mmCIF file of C-alpha atoms in Angstrom:
data_model
loop_
_atom_site.group_PDB
_atom_site.id
_atom_site.type_symbol
_atom_site.label_atom_id
_atom_site.label_comp_id
_atom_site.label_asym_id
_atom_site.label_seq_id
_atom_site.Cartn_x
_atom_site.Cartn_y
_atom_site.Cartn_z
ATOM 1 C CA UNK W 6 -6.901 -47.246 -48.999
ATOM 2 C CA UNK W 7 -8.941 -43.905 -49.519
ATOM 3 C CA UNK W 8 -10.306 -42.017 -46.935
ATOM 4 C CA UNK W 9 -14.306 -42.340 -46.238
ATOM 5 C CA UNK W 10 -16.687 -39.566 -47.505
ATOM 6 C CA UNK W 11 -17.503 -38.851 -43.657
ATOM 7 C CA UNK W 12 -13.215 -38.957 -43.175
ATOM 8 C CA UNK W 13 -12.932 -36.731 -46.288
ATOM 9 C CA UNK W 14 -15.558 -34.111 -45.128
ATOM 10 C CA UNK W 15 -14.268 -33.846 -41.677
ATOM 11 C CA UNK W 16 -11.032 -33.415 -42.397
ATOM 12 C CA UNK W 17 -12.508 -30.401 -45.095
ATOM 13 C CA UNK W 18 -14.014 -28.979 -42.177
ATOM 14 C CA UNK W 19 -11.280 -28.624 -40.006
ATOM 15 C CA UNK W 20 -9.259 -26.805 -42.501
ATOM 16 C CA UNK W 21 -11.065 -25.075 -44.718
ATOM 17 C CA UNK W 22 -14.842 -24.467 -43.030
ATOM 18 C CA UNK W 23 -14.467 -21.155 -41.731
ATOM 19 C CA UNK W 24 -16.849 -18.346 -42.880
ATOM 20 C CA UNK W 25 -16.157 -15.241 -44.153
ATOM 21 C CA UNK W 26 -19.045 -13.705 -41.441
ATOM 22 C CA UNK W 27 -16.535 -15.611 -39.059
ATOM 23 C CA UNK W 28 -13.578 -14.110 -39.810
ATOM 24 C CA UNK W 29 -14.893 -10.422 -39.864
ATOM 25 C CA UNK W 30 -16.263 -11.205 -36.043
ATOM 26 C CA UNK W 31 -19.764 -11.452 -37.086
ATOM 27 C CA UNK W 32 -21.781 -13.510 -34.691
ATOM 28 C CA UNK W 33 -24.312 -14.196 -37.814
ATOM 29 C CA UNK W 34 -27.881 -13.831 -36.399
ATOM 30 C CA UNK W 35 -31.228 -12.853 -37.833
ATOM 31 C CA UNK W 36 -31.754 -9.800 -36.636
ATOM 32 C CA UNK W 37 -30.708 -6.327 -38.534
ATOM 33 C CA UNK W 38 -27.296 -5.653 -37.529
ATOM 34 C CA UNK W 39 -25.431 -8.633 -38.269
ATOM 35 C CA UNK W 40 -27.559 -8.695 -41.515
ATOM 36 C CA UNK W 41 -26.059 -5.348 -42.451
ATOM 37 C CA UNK W 42 -22.563 -6.507 -41.177
ATOM 38 C CA UNK W 43 -22.739 -9.423 -43.477
ATOM 39 C CA UNK W 44 -23.684 -7.477 -46.474
ATOM 40 C CA UNK W 45 -21.242 -5.028 -46.195
ATOM 41 C CA UNK W 46 -18.879 -8.230 -46.201
ATOM 42 C CA UNK W 47 -20.144 -8.868 -49.547
ATOM 43 C CA UNK W 48 -19.700 -5.231 -51.122
ATOM 44 C CA UNK W 49 -15.768 -5.545 -49.976
ATOM 45 C CA UNK W 50 -16.343 -8.475 -52.013
ATOM 46 C CA UNK W 51 -17.467 -7.118 -54.785
ATOM 47 C CA UNK W 52 -13.893 -6.077 -56.099
ATOM 48 C CA UNK W 53 -10.708 -8.157 -57.148
ATOM 49 C CA UNK W 54 -9.291 -8.117 -53.620
ATOM 50 C CA UNK W 55 -7.589 -10.765 -51.663
ATOM 51 C CA UNK W 56 -10.028 -12.261 -49.009
ATOM 52 C CA UNK W 57 -7.832 -11.761 -46.121
ATOM 53 C CA UNK W 58 -8.078 -7.643 -47.556
ATOM 54 C CA UNK W 59 -11.682 -8.171 -47.413
ATOM 55 C CA UNK W 60 -12.119 -9.163 -44.334
ATOM 56 C CA UNK W 61 -9.822 -7.016 -42.683
ATOM 57 C CA UNK W 62 -11.622 -3.852 -44.261
ATOM 58 C CA UNK W 63 -14.872 -4.851 -42.605
ATOM 59 C CA UNK W 64 -13.089 -5.235 -39.245
ATOM 60 C CA UNK W 65 -11.578 -1.750 -39.304
ATOM 61 C CA UNK W 66 -15.659 -0.240 -40.671
ATOM 62 C CA UNK W 67 -16.942 -2.456 -37.554
ATOM 63 C CA UNK W 68 -14.121 -1.219 -35.461
ATOM 64 C CA UNK W 69 -14.975 2.513 -36.142
ATOM 65 C CA UNK W 70 -18.591 1.704 -35.181
ATOM 66 C CA UNK W 71 -20.065 1.367 -38.564
ATOM 67 C CA UNK W 72 -21.648 -1.863 -38.424
ATOM 68 C CA UNK W 73 -25.834 -0.665 -38.944
ATOM 69 C CA UNK W 74 -26.979 1.262 -41.968
ATOM 70 C CA UNK W 75 -27.983 3.906 -40.005
ATOM 71 C CA UNK W 76 -23.982 4.043 -39.036
ATOM 72 C CA UNK W 77 -22.366 4.068 -42.020
ATOM 73 C CA UNK W 78 -24.355 6.524 -43.676
ATOM 74 C CA UNK W 79 -23.753 9.172 -40.948
ATOM 75 C CA UNK W 80 -20.458 8.488 -41.727
ATOM 76 C CA UNK W 81 -18.866 10.767 -43.237
ATOM 77 C CA UNK W 82 -17.205 9.444 -46.444
ATOM 78 C CA UNK W 83 -13.527 10.115 -45.603
ATOM 79 C CA UNK W 84 -14.158 7.997 -42.362
ATOM 80 C CA UNK W 85 -15.443 5.302 -44.843
ATOM 81 C CA UNK W 86 -11.815 5.665 -46.935
ATOM 82 C CA UNK W 87 -9.623 6.202 -43.812
ATOM 83 C CA UNK W 88 -11.302 2.365 -42.539
ATOM 84 C CA UNK W 89 -10.845 0.821 -45.752
ATOM 85 C CA UNK W 90 -7.211 2.452 -46.048
ATOM 86 C CA UNK W 91 -6.054 0.902 -42.937
ATOM 87 C CA UNK W 92 -6.749 -2.278 -43.724
ATOM 88 C CA UNK W 93 -4.592 -1.602 -46.732
ATOM 89 C CA UNK W 94 -7.756 -1.746 -49.050
ATOM 90 C CA UNK W 95 -5.870 -0.053 -52.154
ATOM 91 C CA UNK W 96 -7.473 1.139 -55.438
ATOM 92 C CA UNK W 97 -11.093 0.508 -54.822
ATOM 93 C CA UNK W 98 -11.065 2.795 -51.504
ATOM 94 C CA UNK W 99 -12.539 5.290 -52.577
ATOM 95 C CA UNK W 100 -15.059 3.671 -54.903
ATOM 96 C CA UNK W 101 -15.981 1.605 -52.609
ATOM 97 C CA UNK W 102 -16.927 4.151 -49.869
ATOM 98 C CA UNK W 103 -19.418 5.788 -51.872
ATOM 99 C CA UNK W 104 -20.787 2.548 -52.619
ATOM 100 C CA UNK W 105 -21.201 1.864 -49.154
ATOM 101 C CA UNK W 106 -22.745 4.937 -48.231
ATOM 102 C CA UNK W 107 -25.324 4.747 -50.956
ATOM 103 C CA UNK W 108 -26.586 1.232 -50.175
ATOM 104 C CA UNK W 109 -26.665 1.830 -46.316
ATOM 105 C CA UNK W 110 -28.856 4.800 -47.882
ATOM 106 C CA UNK W 111 -31.050 2.298 -49.853
ATOM 107 C CA UNK W 112 -31.381 -0.227 -46.769
ATOM 108 C CA UNK W 113 -32.607 2.950 -44.607
ATOM 109 C CA UNK W 114 -34.902 4.056 -47.056
ATOM 110 C CA UNK W 115 -36.604 1.042 -48.504
ATOM 111 C CA UNK W 116 -36.321 -1.997 -45.769
ATOM 112 C CA UNK W 117 -36.038 0.852 -42.706
ATOM 113 C CA UNK W 118 -32.470 -0.575 -41.837
ATOM 114 C CA UNK W 119 -33.798 -4.108 -41.408
ATOM 115 C CA UNK W 120 -32.719 -6.666 -44.323
ATOM 116 C CA UNK W 121 -35.237 -9.349 -42.896
ATOM 117 C CA UNK W 122 -37.945 -6.998 -45.087
ATOM 118 C CA UNK W 123 -35.844 -7.553 -47.355
ATOM 119 C CA UNK W 124 -36.357 -11.128 -46.994
ATOM 120 C CA UNK W 125 -40.366 -10.568 -46.412
ATOM 121 C CA UNK W 126 -40.597 -8.932 -50.083
ATOM 122 C CA UNK W 127 -38.944 -11.997 -51.630
ATOM 123 C CA UNK W 128 -41.311 -13.869 -49.621
ATOM 124 C CA UNK W 129 -39.200 -17.159 -49.883
ATOM 125 C CA UNK W 130 -37.869 -17.104 -53.130
ATOM 126 C CA UNK W 131 -34.142 -17.412 -52.927
ATOM 127 C CA UNK W 132 -33.840 -16.232 -56.667
ATOM 128 C CA UNK W 133 -35.929 -12.726 -55.661
ATOM 129 C CA UNK W 134 -33.795 -12.634 -52.711
ATOM 130 C CA UNK W 135 -30.120 -12.189 -54.548
ATOM 131 C CA UNK W 136 -32.434 -10.012 -57.452
ATOM 132 C CA UNK W 137 -32.530 -7.815 -54.484
ATOM 133 C CA UNK W 138 -29.095 -7.913 -53.047
ATOM 134 C CA UNK W 139 -28.174 -6.914 -56.573
ATOM 135 C CA UNK W 140 -30.445 -3.667 -55.920
ATOM 136 C CA UNK W 141 -27.593 -2.381 -53.357
ATOM 137 C CA UNK W 142 -24.643 -1.019 -55.037
ATOM 138 C CA UNK W 143 -21.662 -3.073 -55.968
ATOM 139 C CA UNK W 144 -23.671 -6.116 -55.083
ATOM 140 C CA UNK W 145 -23.663 -8.367 -58.229
ATOM 141 C CA UNK W 146 -23.684 -12.103 -58.826
ATOM 142 C CA UNK W 147 -20.958 -12.886 -56.557
ATOM 143 C CA UNK W 148 -21.616 -10.727 -53.860
ATOM 144 C CA UNK W 149 -25.362 -12.123 -54.048
ATOM 145 C CA UNK W 150 -23.891 -15.563 -53.870
ATOM 146 C CA UNK W 151 -22.231 -14.559 -50.848
ATOM 147 C CA UNK W 152 -24.642 -13.414 -49.207
ATOM 148 C CA UNK W 153 -26.766 -16.305 -49.805
ATOM 149 C CA UNK W 154 -24.551 -19.210 -49.223
ATOM 150 C CA UNK W 155 -23.676 -17.440 -45.374
ATOM 151 C CA UNK W 156 -27.105 -16.545 -44.563
ATOM 152 C CA UNK W 157 -28.548 -19.799 -44.974
ATOM 153 C CA UNK W 158 -27.572 -20.759 -41.725
ATOM 154 C CA UNK W 159 -30.559 -18.168 -40.502
ATOM 155 C CA UNK W 160 -33.073 -17.899 -43.421
ATOM 156 C CA UNK W 161 -33.990 -21.694 -44.378
ATOM 157 C CA UNK W 162 -35.641 -21.132 -47.439
ATOM 158 C CA UNK W 163 -31.985 -20.638 -48.745
ATOM 159 C CA UNK W 164 -30.653 -23.977 -48.374
ATOM 160 C CA UNK W 165 -28.968 -25.310 -49.433
ATOM 161 C CA UNK W 166 -26.937 -22.778 -51.004
ATOM 162 C CA UNK W 167 -23.941 -23.587 -53.100
ATOM 163 C CA UNK W 168 -22.627 -21.404 -55.559
ATOM 164 C CA UNK W 169 -20.737 -22.361 -58.895
ATOM 165 C CA UNK W 170 -17.468 -21.919 -56.822
ATOM 166 C CA UNK W 171 -18.140 -25.245 -54.968
ATOM 167 C CA UNK W 172 -17.037 -27.184 -57.832
ATOM 168 C CA UNK W 173 -14.407 -28.831 -55.832
ATOM 169 C CA UNK W 174 -17.102 -31.218 -54.612
ATOM 170 C CA UNK W 175 -16.788 -33.943 -57.257
ATOM 171 C CA UNK W 176 -12.803 -33.677 -57.586
ATOM 172 C CA UNK W 177 -13.020 -34.646 -53.315
ATOM 173 C CA UNK W 178 -15.845 -37.748 -54.018
ATOM 174 C CA UNK W 179 -18.192 -35.766 -52.687
ATOM 175 C CA UNK W 180 -21.435 -35.189 -54.250
ATOM 176 C CA UNK W 181 -22.380 -32.391 -57.051
ATOM 177 C CA UNK W 182 -25.286 -31.229 -56.480
ATOM 178 C CA UNK W 183 -26.802 -28.680 -53.911
ATOM 179 C CA UNK W 184 -28.882 -31.383 -52.617
ATOM 180 C CA UNK W 185 -26.521 -34.021 -51.914
ATOM 181 C CA UNK W 186 -23.969 -31.778 -50.069
ATOM 182 C CA UNK W 187 -26.546 -30.921 -47.780
ATOM 183 C CA UNK W 188 -27.287 -34.404 -46.740
ATOM 184 C CA UNK W 189 -23.328 -34.714 -45.401
ATOM 185 C CA UNK W 190 -23.890 -31.606 -42.576
ATOM 186 C CA UNK W 191 -26.337 -30.796 -40.414
ATOM 187 C CA UNK W 192 -28.558 -27.479 -41.338
ATOM 188 C CA UNK W 193 -27.075 -24.840 -39.650
ATOM 189 C CA UNK W 194 -23.230 -25.969 -40.698
ATOM 190 C CA UNK W 195 -24.303 -26.134 -44.139
ATOM 191 C CA UNK W 196 -22.462 -22.227 -44.851
ATOM 192 C CA UNK W 197 -19.377 -23.669 -43.438
ATOM 193 C CA UNK W 198 -19.309 -26.875 -45.963
ATOM 194 C CA UNK W 199 -20.104 -24.339 -48.873
ATOM 195 C CA UNK W 200 -16.740 -21.832 -47.483
ATOM 196 C CA UNK W 201 -14.748 -24.449 -47.603
ATOM 197 C CA UNK W 202 -15.552 -26.117 -50.742
ATOM 198 C CA UNK W 203 -14.869 -22.799 -52.228
ATOM 199 C CA UNK W 204 -11.504 -22.184 -50.897
ATOM 200 C CA UNK W 205 -10.587 -25.309 -52.170
ATOM 201 C CA UNK W 206 -11.568 -24.675 -55.342
ATOM 202 C CA UNK W 207 -9.296 -21.874 -55.106
ATOM 203 C CA UNK W 208 -6.395 -23.523 -53.701
ATOM 204 C CA UNK W 209 -4.199 -25.625 -56.346
ATOM 205 C CA UNK W 210 -2.574 -28.128 -53.740
ATOM 206 C CA UNK W 211 -5.706 -28.678 -51.302
ATOM 207 C CA UNK W 212 -7.535 -31.080 -53.111
ATOM 208 C CA UNK W 213 -4.752 -33.256 -53.256
ATOM 209 C CA UNK W 214 -3.897 -32.813 -49.928
ATOM 210 C CA UNK W 215 -7.228 -33.943 -48.711
ATOM 211 C CA UNK W 216 -7.211 -36.669 -50.532
ATOM 212 C CA UNK W 217 -4.253 -38.161 -48.693
ATOM 213 C CA UNK W 218 -4.253 -41.402 -47.106
ATOM 214 C CA UNK W 219 -3.052 -42.263 -44.368
#
């Protein structure tokens, strides 16, 4: 007997439903510091590097006090390089340290250190949110998708946000449309479902394991 859809969702969430923000120690709220920390994490994911290293790099930066755009901008370039190095964020450490500094300055100059002003400028348009995010150094389509996928927990206008990397849903017998997926869980749980689907899509054996009967 195959598993029911609710059982599949429960197994999916239990095994893979942890957001990148949670892994990086970010307690995501609609306040300036955690929103900026999420943006920092998205910058770190913007290069071809393992997810666990990007998360470790975020933890090192935050542990060194670089939790706000002002703190990031005030830190020296070498401070940022050293924090990235402690997380083994190799090859991209110097260029990423530069991007983080420039991005912090942009957030300070344009949004006075508060990404809720970016949200206000977008006026409830998710596409515009993505466009504005991509003005931050190193943030491209993937980084903007990650930000929206996780920020939908606190910015309801982004819901439902499932990027192209959540294609594993159809293989699991789940709806393939964002609207259909959104009906499976509570709104606040959408980021966890989206993160789980991305992880399953990146794992060769995850779909088969989740679909095992028993």
